[in-house]
């Protein structure tokens, strides 16, 4: 059942966690449960990267190597997105902020109410990411439980393995998470709720909803 958080005063939520912790999956489920819009910087940036513009090419060159896209680009993209009308009563940010500088910029744009941190081990993250496939069209994610599927069950498009889900890029991304993103847990202090991300999708979702008090 959906709990329309927009009519309950709204909530600005940030989802943090290493690559493969299930942020994308949980953000989609939370969007369905709470009616708040999900904003994924990875998806937004990939969409821009698909257009053959100089900005798109620049973004692609960082994303394909598993490197962070420069703060000034990502901040502008997010700024434009969270100021849109559908975010008036809250949103679920997935993949942003990823650095202290981004968090400081975000704080100037809007206040954050809760920060959900999904925790998993490096071993689990690598095995999940190596098996991950994503839909070319609607960005739906397929993991270890769906290894035999090669077409999206939602829109019928082809699935592909992202360049940054290949082993070398995965290691780089996990290292970057520890260095650049983990310090945000301290930065957000009492707003943080920590969740064991190694549990089943349903279990993780229920734990998040419980901790958010919805
Ligand atoms: P994701 O889908 O969240 O794993 O993001 C995929 C890639 O998009 C990352 O490896 C970065 O290259 C880029 N990206 C996404 N979010 C950010 C961010 N907040 N800051 C910098 N780069 C980002």
mmCIF file of C-alpha atoms in Angstrom, residues 105-214:
data_model
loop_
_atom_site.group_PDB
_atom_site.id
_atom_site.type_symbol
_atom_site.label_atom_id
_atom_site.label_comp_id
_atom_site.label_asym_id
_atom_site.label_seq_id
_atom_site.Cartn_x
_atom_site.Cartn_y
_atom_site.Cartn_z
ATOM 1 C CA UNK A 105 26.075 22.694 -2.063
ATOM 2 C CA UNK A 106 22.941 20.634 -1.450
ATOM 3 C CA UNK A 107 22.562 22.235 1.982
ATOM 4 C CA UNK A 108 22.416 25.623 0.283
ATOM 5 C CA UNK A 109 19.691 24.473 -2.115
ATOM 6 C CA UNK A 110 17.462 22.600 0.367
ATOM 7 C CA UNK A 111 17.421 20.930 3.800
ATOM 8 C CA UNK A 112 17.729 17.164 4.185
ATOM 9 C CA UNK A 113 15.529 15.345 6.738
ATOM 10 C CA UNK A 114 16.853 11.777 6.705
ATOM 11 C CA UNK A 115 19.928 9.990 5.368
ATOM 12 C CA UNK A 116 19.526 6.230 4.854
ATOM 13 C CA UNK A 117 22.835 4.342 4.709
ATOM 14 C CA UNK A 118 22.785 0.827 3.217
ATOM 15 C CA UNK A 119 25.695 -1.260 4.514
ATOM 16 C CA UNK A 120 27.246 -4.269 2.727
ATOM 17 C CA UNK A 121 30.703 -5.880 2.617
ATOM 18 C CA UNK A 122 33.126 -5.292 -0.306
ATOM 19 C CA UNK A 123 32.905 -8.985 -1.286
ATOM 20 C CA UNK A 124 29.112 -8.792 -1.525
ATOM 21 C CA UNK A 125 29.325 -5.522 -3.489
ATOM 22 C CA UNK A 126 31.746 -6.985 -6.063
ATOM 23 C CA UNK A 127 29.708 -10.150 -6.590
ATOM 24 C CA UNK A 128 26.458 -8.172 -6.977
ATOM 25 C CA UNK A 129 27.941 -5.608 -9.379
ATOM 26 C CA UNK A 130 29.665 -8.169 -11.610
ATOM 27 C CA UNK A 131 26.288 -9.859 -12.138
ATOM 28 C CA UNK A 132 24.323 -6.651 -12.670
ATOM 29 C CA UNK A 133 22.613 -5.797 -15.968
ATOM 30 C CA UNK A 134 20.631 -2.648 -16.669
ATOM 31 C CA UNK A 135 17.857 -1.858 -19.172
ATOM 32 C CA UNK A 136 19.067 0.408 -21.998
ATOM 33 C CA UNK A 137 15.771 2.227 -22.108
ATOM 34 C CA UNK A 138 14.075 2.436 -18.690
ATOM 35 C CA UNK A 139 17.175 1.861 -16.467
ATOM 36 C CA UNK A 140 15.570 -1.071 -14.588
ATOM 37 C CA UNK A 141 18.208 -3.125 -12.760
ATOM 38 C CA UNK A 142 18.596 -6.935 -12.888
ATOM 39 C CA UNK A 143 20.897 -8.693 -10.437
ATOM 40 C CA UNK A 144 22.062 -12.083 -9.230
ATOM 41 C CA UNK A 145 18.524 -13.501 -9.088
ATOM 42 C CA UNK A 146 17.846 -12.723 -12.740
ATOM 43 C CA UNK A 147 20.968 -13.971 -14.525
ATOM 44 C CA UNK A 148 18.950 -15.747 -17.249
ATOM 45 C CA UNK A 149 16.911 -12.698 -18.271
ATOM 46 C CA UNK A 150 18.271 -10.741 -21.274
ATOM 47 C CA UNK A 151 15.293 -8.494 -22.099
ATOM 48 C CA UNK A 152 13.724 -5.990 -19.716
ATOM 49 C CA UNK A 153 10.546 -7.465 -18.195
ATOM 50 C CA UNK A 154 9.119 -3.934 -17.829
ATOM 51 C CA UNK A 155 9.629 -2.459 -21.320
ATOM 52 C CA UNK A 156 11.080 -5.297 -23.432
ATOM 53 C CA UNK A 157 14.342 -3.471 -24.288
ATOM 54 C CA UNK A 158 17.806 -5.056 -24.301
ATOM 55 C CA UNK A 159 19.822 -5.308 -21.085
ATOM 56 C CA UNK A 160 23.505 -4.373 -20.979
ATOM 57 C CA UNK A 161 26.450 -4.458 -18.596
ATOM 58 C CA UNK A 162 27.552 -0.957 -17.693
ATOM 59 C CA UNK A 163 31.208 -0.158 -18.443
ATOM 60 C CA UNK A 164 31.647 0.826 -14.804
ATOM 61 C CA UNK A 165 30.346 -2.567 -13.588
ATOM 62 C CA UNK A 166 33.415 -4.294 -15.050
ATOM 63 C CA UNK A 167 35.986 -5.522 -12.446
ATOM 64 C CA UNK A 168 38.631 -2.772 -12.753
ATOM 65 C CA UNK A 169 36.068 0.026 -12.532
ATOM 66 C CA UNK A 170 34.246 -1.641 -9.626
ATOM 67 C CA UNK A 171 37.404 -1.655 -7.479
ATOM 68 C CA UNK A 172 38.005 2.003 -8.266
ATOM 69 C CA UNK A 173 34.420 2.941 -7.418
ATOM 70 C CA UNK A 174 34.487 1.132 -4.053
ATOM 71 C CA UNK A 175 37.749 2.873 -3.138
ATOM 72 C CA UNK A 176 36.241 6.220 -4.102
ATOM 73 C CA UNK A 177 33.151 5.515 -1.987
ATOM 74 C CA UNK A 178 35.297 4.961 1.103
ATOM 75 C CA UNK A 179 37.401 8.054 0.508
ATOM 76 C CA UNK A 180 34.830 10.555 -0.754
ATOM 77 C CA UNK A 181 31.374 9.389 0.337
ATOM 78 C CA UNK A 182 31.768 7.631 3.705
ATOM 79 C CA UNK A 183 32.729 10.902 5.467
ATOM 80 C CA UNK A 184 29.158 12.057 4.765
ATOM 81 C CA UNK A 185 27.882 9.663 7.449
ATOM 82 C CA UNK A 186 29.631 11.772 10.067
ATOM 83 C CA UNK A 187 28.619 14.994 8.303
ATOM 84 C CA UNK A 188 24.896 14.161 8.514
ATOM 85 C CA UNK A 189 25.191 12.917 12.136
ATOM 86 C CA UNK A 190 21.785 12.417 13.785
ATOM 87 C CA UNK A 191 19.925 12.402 10.470
ATOM 88 C CA UNK A 192 21.553 9.074 9.574
ATOM 89 C CA UNK A 193 19.787 5.719 9.834
ATOM 90 C CA UNK A 194 21.911 2.640 9.103
ATOM 91 C CA UNK A 195 20.406 -0.435 7.457
ATOM 92 C CA UNK A 196 21.878 -3.904 6.825
ATOM 93 C CA UNK A 197 21.813 -4.025 3.008
ATOM 94 C CA UNK A 198 22.768 -7.704 2.793
ATOM 95 C CA UNK A 199 19.218 -8.833 3.664
ATOM 96 C CA UNK A 200 16.458 -9.558 1.111
ATOM 97 C CA UNK A 201 15.058 -6.653 -0.931
ATOM 98 C CA UNK A 202 11.745 -6.795 0.941
ATOM 99 C CA UNK A 203 13.411 -6.996 4.332
ATOM 100 C CA UNK A 204 15.644 -3.991 3.580
ATOM 101 C CA UNK A 205 12.649 -1.969 2.357
ATOM 102 C CA UNK A 206 10.626 -2.745 5.499
ATOM 103 C CA UNK A 207 13.558 -1.801 7.718
ATOM 104 C CA UNK A 208 13.973 1.508 5.893
ATOM 105 C CA UNK A 209 10.262 2.334 6.227
ATOM 106 C CA UNK A 210 10.369 1.465 9.937
ATOM 107 C CA UNK A 211 13.400 3.689 10.536
ATOM 108 C CA UNK A 212 11.839 6.536 8.577
ATOM 109 C CA UNK A 213 8.787 6.213 10.801
ATOM 110 C CA UNK A 214 6.326 5.716 7.908
#
